[in-house]
Amino acid sequence: MPYLETVQELLEAKEGEHVQFKEAKNRFDFGEAAKCCCALANNGGGKLVFGITDKRPRSVVGSAAFDQPERTRMGLIEKLKVNVDFQLFNYERKRVLVFDVKSRPIGLPVQYDGVAWIYEGDTLKPMPEDMRRSIYEETGGDFSGTICAGATVDDLDETAIENFRAKWIEKSGKKQLATLSKQQLLHDCGAITDEGVTYAALILFGKNAAIIKYLPQAEIIFEYRSSEASGPANQREEFKVGFFACYDRVWELVNLRNDKQHYQEGFFVFDIATFNERVVREAILNAVSHRNYQFGGSIFVRQFRDRLVIESPGGLPFGITLDNILDRQLPRNRRIAEILSLCGMVERSGQGMNLMFELSVQEAKPLPDFTGTDDFFVSVTLNGLILDKAMLSVLNRISERGAELLSTEDFLVIDALYHERPLNEKMQSRLNRLIEMGIVEHIGRKKYVLARSLYAATGKTGVHTRHVGLDRDTNKELLLKHIRQNNEVGTPFKELQQVLPGLNRNQIQVLMRELKEDEKVVCKGKTSAARWFIIK
């Protein structure tokens, strides 16, 4: 029978980077199997065999591991994001299970629990950094700038091209662009070259038939869901056309259900849209500019009542992480980014992401949320509901002091302080400037709070008092505790400075004066011989 020949071939196969044998007579750990399959995928694909000995001469011992191989297969696919198949053999009444693992995607190592495993001979080990870097460099060339064999200018949509022309004229002020032929316009912006039509041209201007023929995954799918329930969306539209033919329609669909939120300041009532047009457009532009068009999958724009979720295939570009996403730019599709910048849709590399964060803070909404982002997909959630309307009054007062002078990091500091979140090192570096602008106050050792005048604008001066007061009371309690422990001999002032090294001499003197006025402590002696005691 054919399967006997297959098992016979396995018995004679060389164990190593493409075939691994495990006896696993009774069971085998799923995590260990996932690591093995991860390494096989990173080595170009291979087979993980259960029920055959690994030492020569090999023999079939049979394995009871993974009695539901289809379930295991689906678990491996979910964890590794790479295709896995399996075969079951009954060889001399002994069960042999073989998982067939496909090769990793071009330009992307496969990982299990954050580690990219490989086989070096028979040894399982983490992938060296130089190997990881070389894999990422496989797609280092600009895919969007390469020529699509067989595509012609006739595959490009007139409406999309004219939409681009109008925006380029508006951005540049060059009215002579209106006189250029279609071919010359596309040649001048780099969409076509003497060699032919680039993939960027198809992605931005392609007709439906051309997209289906040459780049079927280059589509945007919009869905609206009125609830979290699974099942068909309440509304769904698919756009398998060039981006310049559909980008306005995508926003129109979002804006159809774009509620207004109201807040009042004094006699005036202001409206803020749940979904900020600029933020939504920037998020979609990022997806179009940075997705990996060599991966299957589409860009999804999923709208719910209170949030928008935008997903794009390919993960973050090499070198970009969620920690440096606001500081480091590496456009995956440079030709697309260059064409979008000509017409003002992308003003400068990386600005769109910064703008999304800044506008979210300015509208007192949650920051863009990248939960769900991994090596294969980027997911960004734009939560549209205002967190605290009082914060809008704070931000209005800040704008009066020159909000145009503030950086993205400055806005993140303001947001963190208002919501009482810790500041990272980068945020801390902005504090001195914000103190000089009267936006932030320093209230103690590594303790900062928004200025009292900002809270006064919201009627929440009590919040400011709580921040300052808690810190002040805590410092007093620390001083009292130290004095109490040394009450038999008394405490010199220099020891009090050691208790609170973050405060200067004058600040500690003020605290001791207040404790003395409250009749909690007394000072005996003068100058350097003075000692502080608890009043019992």
Coordinates of N, CA, C and O in Angstrom, one line a residue, residues 23-103:
E23 N 9.6 9.5 19.7 CA 8.9 8.2 20.0 C 7.5 8.5 20.5 O 6.6 8.0 20.0
A24 N 7.5 9.3 21.6 CA 6.2 9.7 22.1 C 5.2 8.6 22.2 O 4.1 8.7 21.7
K25 N 5.6 7.5 22.9 CA 4.7 6.3 22.9 C 3.4 6.6 23.5 O 2.3 6.1 23.1
N26 N 3.4 7.5 24.6 CA 2.1 7.8 25.3 C 1.6 9.2 25.0 O 0.4 9.4 24.8
R27 N 2.5 10.2 25.2 CA 2.0 11.5 25.0 C 3.2 12.4 24.6 O 4.4 12.0 24.7
F28 N 2.9 13.7 24.3 CA 4.0 14.6 23.9 C 3.4 16.0 24.2 O 2.2 16.3 24.0
D29 N 4.3 16.9 24.8 CA 3.8 18.2 25.2 C 3.6 19.1 24.0 O 4.4 19.2 23.0
F30 N 2.4 19.8 24.0 CA 2.0 20.6 22.8 C 3.0 21.8 22.6 O 3.4 22.1 21.5
G31 N 3.5 22.4 23.7 CA 4.4 23.5 23.6 C 5.7 23.1 22.9 O 6.3 23.8 22.1
E32 N 6.2 21.9 23.3 CA 7.4 21.4 22.7 C 7.2 21.1 21.2 O 8.1 21.3 20.4
A33 N 6.0 20.5 20.9 CA 5.7 20.3 19.5 C 5.7 21.6 18.7 O 6.1 21.6 17.6
A34 N 5.1 22.6 19.3 CA 5.0 23.9 18.6 C 6.4 24.5 18.4 O 6.7 25.1 17.3
K35 N 7.3 24.3 19.3 CA 8.7 24.8 19.1 C 9.4 24.0 18.0 O 10.1 24.6 17.2
C36 N 9.1 22.7 17.9 CA 9.7 21.9 16.8 C 9.2 22.4 15.5 O 9.9 22.5 14.5
C37 N 7.8 22.6 15.4 CA 7.2 23.0 14.2 C 7.7 24.4 13.8 O 7.9 24.7 12.6
C38 N 7.9 25.3 14.8 CA 8.4 26.6 14.5 C 9.7 26.6 13.9 O 10.0 27.2 12.9
A39 N 10.6 25.7 14.4 CA 12.0 25.6 13.9 C 11.9 25.0 12.5 O 12.7 25.4 11.6
L40 N 11.1 24.0 12.3 CA 11.0 23.4 10.9 C 10.6 24.4 9.9 O 11.1 24.5 8.8
A41 N 9.6 25.3 10.3 CA 9.1 26.3 9.4 C 10.2 27.3 9.1 O 10.4 27.7 7.9
N42 N 11.0 27.7 10.1 CA 12.1 28.6 9.9 C 13.3 28.0 9.1 O 14.1 28.8 8.5
N43 N 13.3 26.7 9.1 CA 14.4 26.0 8.3 C 13.9 25.7 6.9 O 14.5 24.9 6.1
G44 N 12.7 26.2 6.5 CA 12.2 26.0 5.1 C 11.1 25.0 5.0 O 10.7 24.6 3.9
G45 N 10.6 24.5 6.2 CA 9.6 23.5 6.2 C 10.1 22.1 6.4 O 11.3 21.8 6.2
G46 N 9.2 21.2 6.9 CA 9.6 19.8 7.1 C 8.6 19.0 7.8 O 7.4 19.4 7.9
K47 N 9.0 17.9 8.4 CA 8.0 16.9 9.0 C 8.4 16.7 10.4 O 9.6 16.4 10.8
L48 N 7.4 16.6 11.3 CA 7.5 16.2 12.7 C 6.8 14.9 12.8 O 5.6 14.8 12.7
V49 N 7.6 13.8 13.1 CA 7.1 12.4 13.1 C 7.0 11.9 14.5 O 8.0 11.9 15.2
F50 N 5.8 11.3 14.8 CA 5.6 10.7 16.1 C 5.4 9.2 15.9 O 4.7 8.8 15.0
G51 N 6.1 8.4 16.7 CA 5.9 6.9 16.7 C 7.1 6.2 16.0 O 7.0 5.0 15.8
I52 N 8.2 6.9 15.7 CA 9.3 6.3 15.1 C 10.6 6.7 15.9 O 10.7 7.9 16.2
T53 N 11.5 5.8 16.2 CA 12.7 6.1 17.0 C 13.6 7.1 16.2 O 13.6 7.0 14.9
D54 N 14.3 7.9 16.9 CA 15.2 8.8 16.2 C 16.6 8.2 15.9 O 17.3 8.7 15.1
K55 N 17.0 7.2 16.6 CA 18.3 6.6 16.4 C 18.3 5.5 15.4 O 17.3 4.7 15.4
R56 N 19.3 5.4 14.7 CA 19.4 4.3 13.7 C 19.9 3.0 14.4 O 20.7 3.1 15.3
P57 N 19.5 1.8 13.9 CA 18.4 1.6 12.9 C 17.1 2.0 13.5 O 16.7 1.5 14.5
R58 N 16.3 2.8 12.7 CA 15.0 3.2 13.2 C 14.0 2.1 13.2 O 14.1 1.2 12.4
S59 N 13.0 2.2 14.1 CA 12.0 1.3 14.1 C 10.7 2.0 14.5 O 10.7 3.1 15.1
V60 N 9.6 1.4 14.1 CA 8.2 2.0 14.4 C 7.8 1.4 15.7 O 7.6 0.2 15.9
V61 N 7.6 2.3 16.7 CA 7.2 1.9 18.0 C 5.7 2.3 18.3 O 5.1 1.8 19.2
G62 N 5.2 3.2 17.4 CA 3.8 3.6 17.6 C 3.6 4.7 18.7 O 4.4 4.8 19.6
S63 N 2.7 5.6 18.5 CA 2.5 6.8 19.4 C 1.0 7.0 19.6 O 0.2 7.0 18.7
A64 N 0.7 7.3 20.9 CA -0.7 7.7 21.2 C -0.8 9.2 21.4 O -1.8 9.7 21.8
A65 N 0.3 9.9 21.1 CA 0.3 11.4 21.3 C -0.7 12.1 20.3 O -0.9 11.6 19.2
F66 N -1.4 13.1 20.8 CA -2.3 13.9 20.1 C -3.4 13.0 19.4 O -3.4 12.9 18.2
D67 N -4.3 12.5 20.2 CA -5.3 11.6 19.7 C -6.3 12.3 18.9 O -7.2 11.7 18.2
Q68 N -6.3 13.7 18.9 CA -7.2 14.5 18.0 C -6.3 15.4 17.1 O -6.1 16.6 17.4
P69 N -5.6 14.8 16.1 CA -4.6 15.5 15.4 C -5.1 16.8 14.7 O -4.4 17.7 14.5
E70 N -6.4 16.7 14.2 CA -7.0 17.9 13.6 C -7.0 19.1 14.6 O -6.7 20.2 14.2
R71 N -7.4 18.8 15.8 CA -7.4 19.8 16.8 C -6.0 20.4 17.1 O -5.8 21.6 17.2
T72 N -5.1 19.5 17.1 CA -3.7 19.9 17.3 C -3.2 20.7 16.2 O -2.5 21.7 16.3
R73 N -3.5 20.3 15.0 CA -3.2 21.0 13.8 C -3.7 22.5 13.8 O -2.9 23.4 13.5
M74 N -4.9 22.6 14.2 CA -5.5 24.0 14.2 C -4.8 24.8 15.3 O -4.6 26.0 15.2
G75 N -4.5 24.1 16.4 CA -3.8 24.9 17.5 C -2.4 25.3 17.0 O -2.0 26.5 17.4
L76 N -1.7 24.5 16.3 CA -0.4 24.9 15.7 C -0.5 26.1 14.8 O 0.3 27.0 14.8
I77 N -1.5 26.0 13.9 CA -1.7 27.1 12.9 C -2.0 28.4 13.7 O -1.5 29.5 13.3
E78 N -2.8 28.3 14.7 CA -3.2 29.5 15.5 C -2.0 30.1 16.2 O -1.8 31.3 16.2
K79 N -1.1 29.3 16.7 CA 0.1 29.8 17.4 C 1.2 30.2 16.5 O 1.9 31.2 16.8
L80 N 1.4 29.5 15.4 CA 2.5 29.8 14.5 C 2.2 30.7 13.3 O 3.1 31.2 12.7
K81 N 0.9 30.8 13.0 CA 0.5 31.5 11.8 C 1.2 31.0 10.5 O 1.6 31.8 9.6
V82 N 1.3 29.7 10.4 CA 1.9 29.1 9.2 C 1.1 27.8 9.0 O 0.6 27.2 9.9
N83 N 1.0 27.4 7.7 CA 0.2 26.3 7.4 C 0.8 24.9 7.9 O 2.0 24.7 7.7
V84 N 0.0 24.1 8.5 CA 0.4 22.8 9.0 C -0.6 21.7 8.5 O -1.8 22.0 8.6
D85 N -0.2 20.6 8.0 CA -1.1 19.5 7.7 C -0.6 18.3 8.4 O 0.4 18.3 9.1
F86 N -1.4 17.2 8.4 CA -1.0 16.0 9.1 C -1.4 14.7 8.3 O -2.3 14.8 7.4
Q87 N -0.7 13.6 8.6 CA -1.0 12.3 8.0 C -1.0 11.3 9.1 O -0.1 11.4 10.0
L88 N -1.9 10.3 9.1 CA -1.9 9.2 10.1 C -1.7 7.9 9.3 O -2.3 7.7 8.3
F89 N -0.8 7.1 9.9 CA -0.5 5.8 9.3 C -0.6 4.7 10.3 O -0.4 4.9 11.5
N90 N -1.1 3.6 9.9 CA -1.2 2.4 10.7 C -0.2 1.4 10.2 O -0.5 0.6 9.2
Y91 N 1.0 1.4 10.7 CA 2.1 0.6 10.1 C 2.3 -0.6 11.1 O 2.7 -0.5 12.2
E92 N 1.9 -1.8 10.6 CA 2.0 -3.0 11.4 C 1.3 -2.8 12.7 O 1.8 -3.1 13.8
R93 N 0.1 -2.3 12.6 CA -0.8 -2.0 13.7 C -0.3 -1.0 14.7 O -0.7 -1.0 15.9
K94 N 0.6 -0.2 14.3 CA 1.2 0.8 15.2 C 0.9 2.2 14.5 O 1.2 2.3 13.3
R95 N 0.5 3.1 15.4 CA 0.1 4.4 14.9 C 1.3 5.3 14.7 O 2.1 5.5 15.6
V96 N 1.4 5.9 13.5 CA 2.4 6.9 13.2 C 1.7 8.2 12.8 O 0.9 8.2 11.9
L97 N 2.1 9.3 13.4 CA 1.5 10.6 13.2 C 2.6 11.5 12.6 O 3.6 11.6 13.2
V98 N 2.3 12.2 11.5 CA 3.3 13.0 10.9 C 2.6 14.4 10.6 O 1.6 14.5 10.0
F99 N 3.2 15.5 11.2 CA 2.8 16.8 10.9 C 3.7 17.4 9.9 O 4.9 17.4 10.0
D100 N 3.1 17.9 8.8 CA 3.8 18.4 7.6 C 3.8 20.0 7.8 O 2.7 20.6 7.6
V101 N 4.9 20.6 8.1 CA 5.0 22.0 8.4 C 5.5 22.8 7.1 O 6.6 22.4 6.6
K102 N 4.8 23.8 6.7 CA 5.2 24.6 5.5 C 6.3 25.6 5.9 O 6.5 25.9 7.1
S103 N 6.9 26.1 4.9 CA 8.0 27.1 5.2 C 7.4 28.4 5.7 O 6.3 28.7 5.4

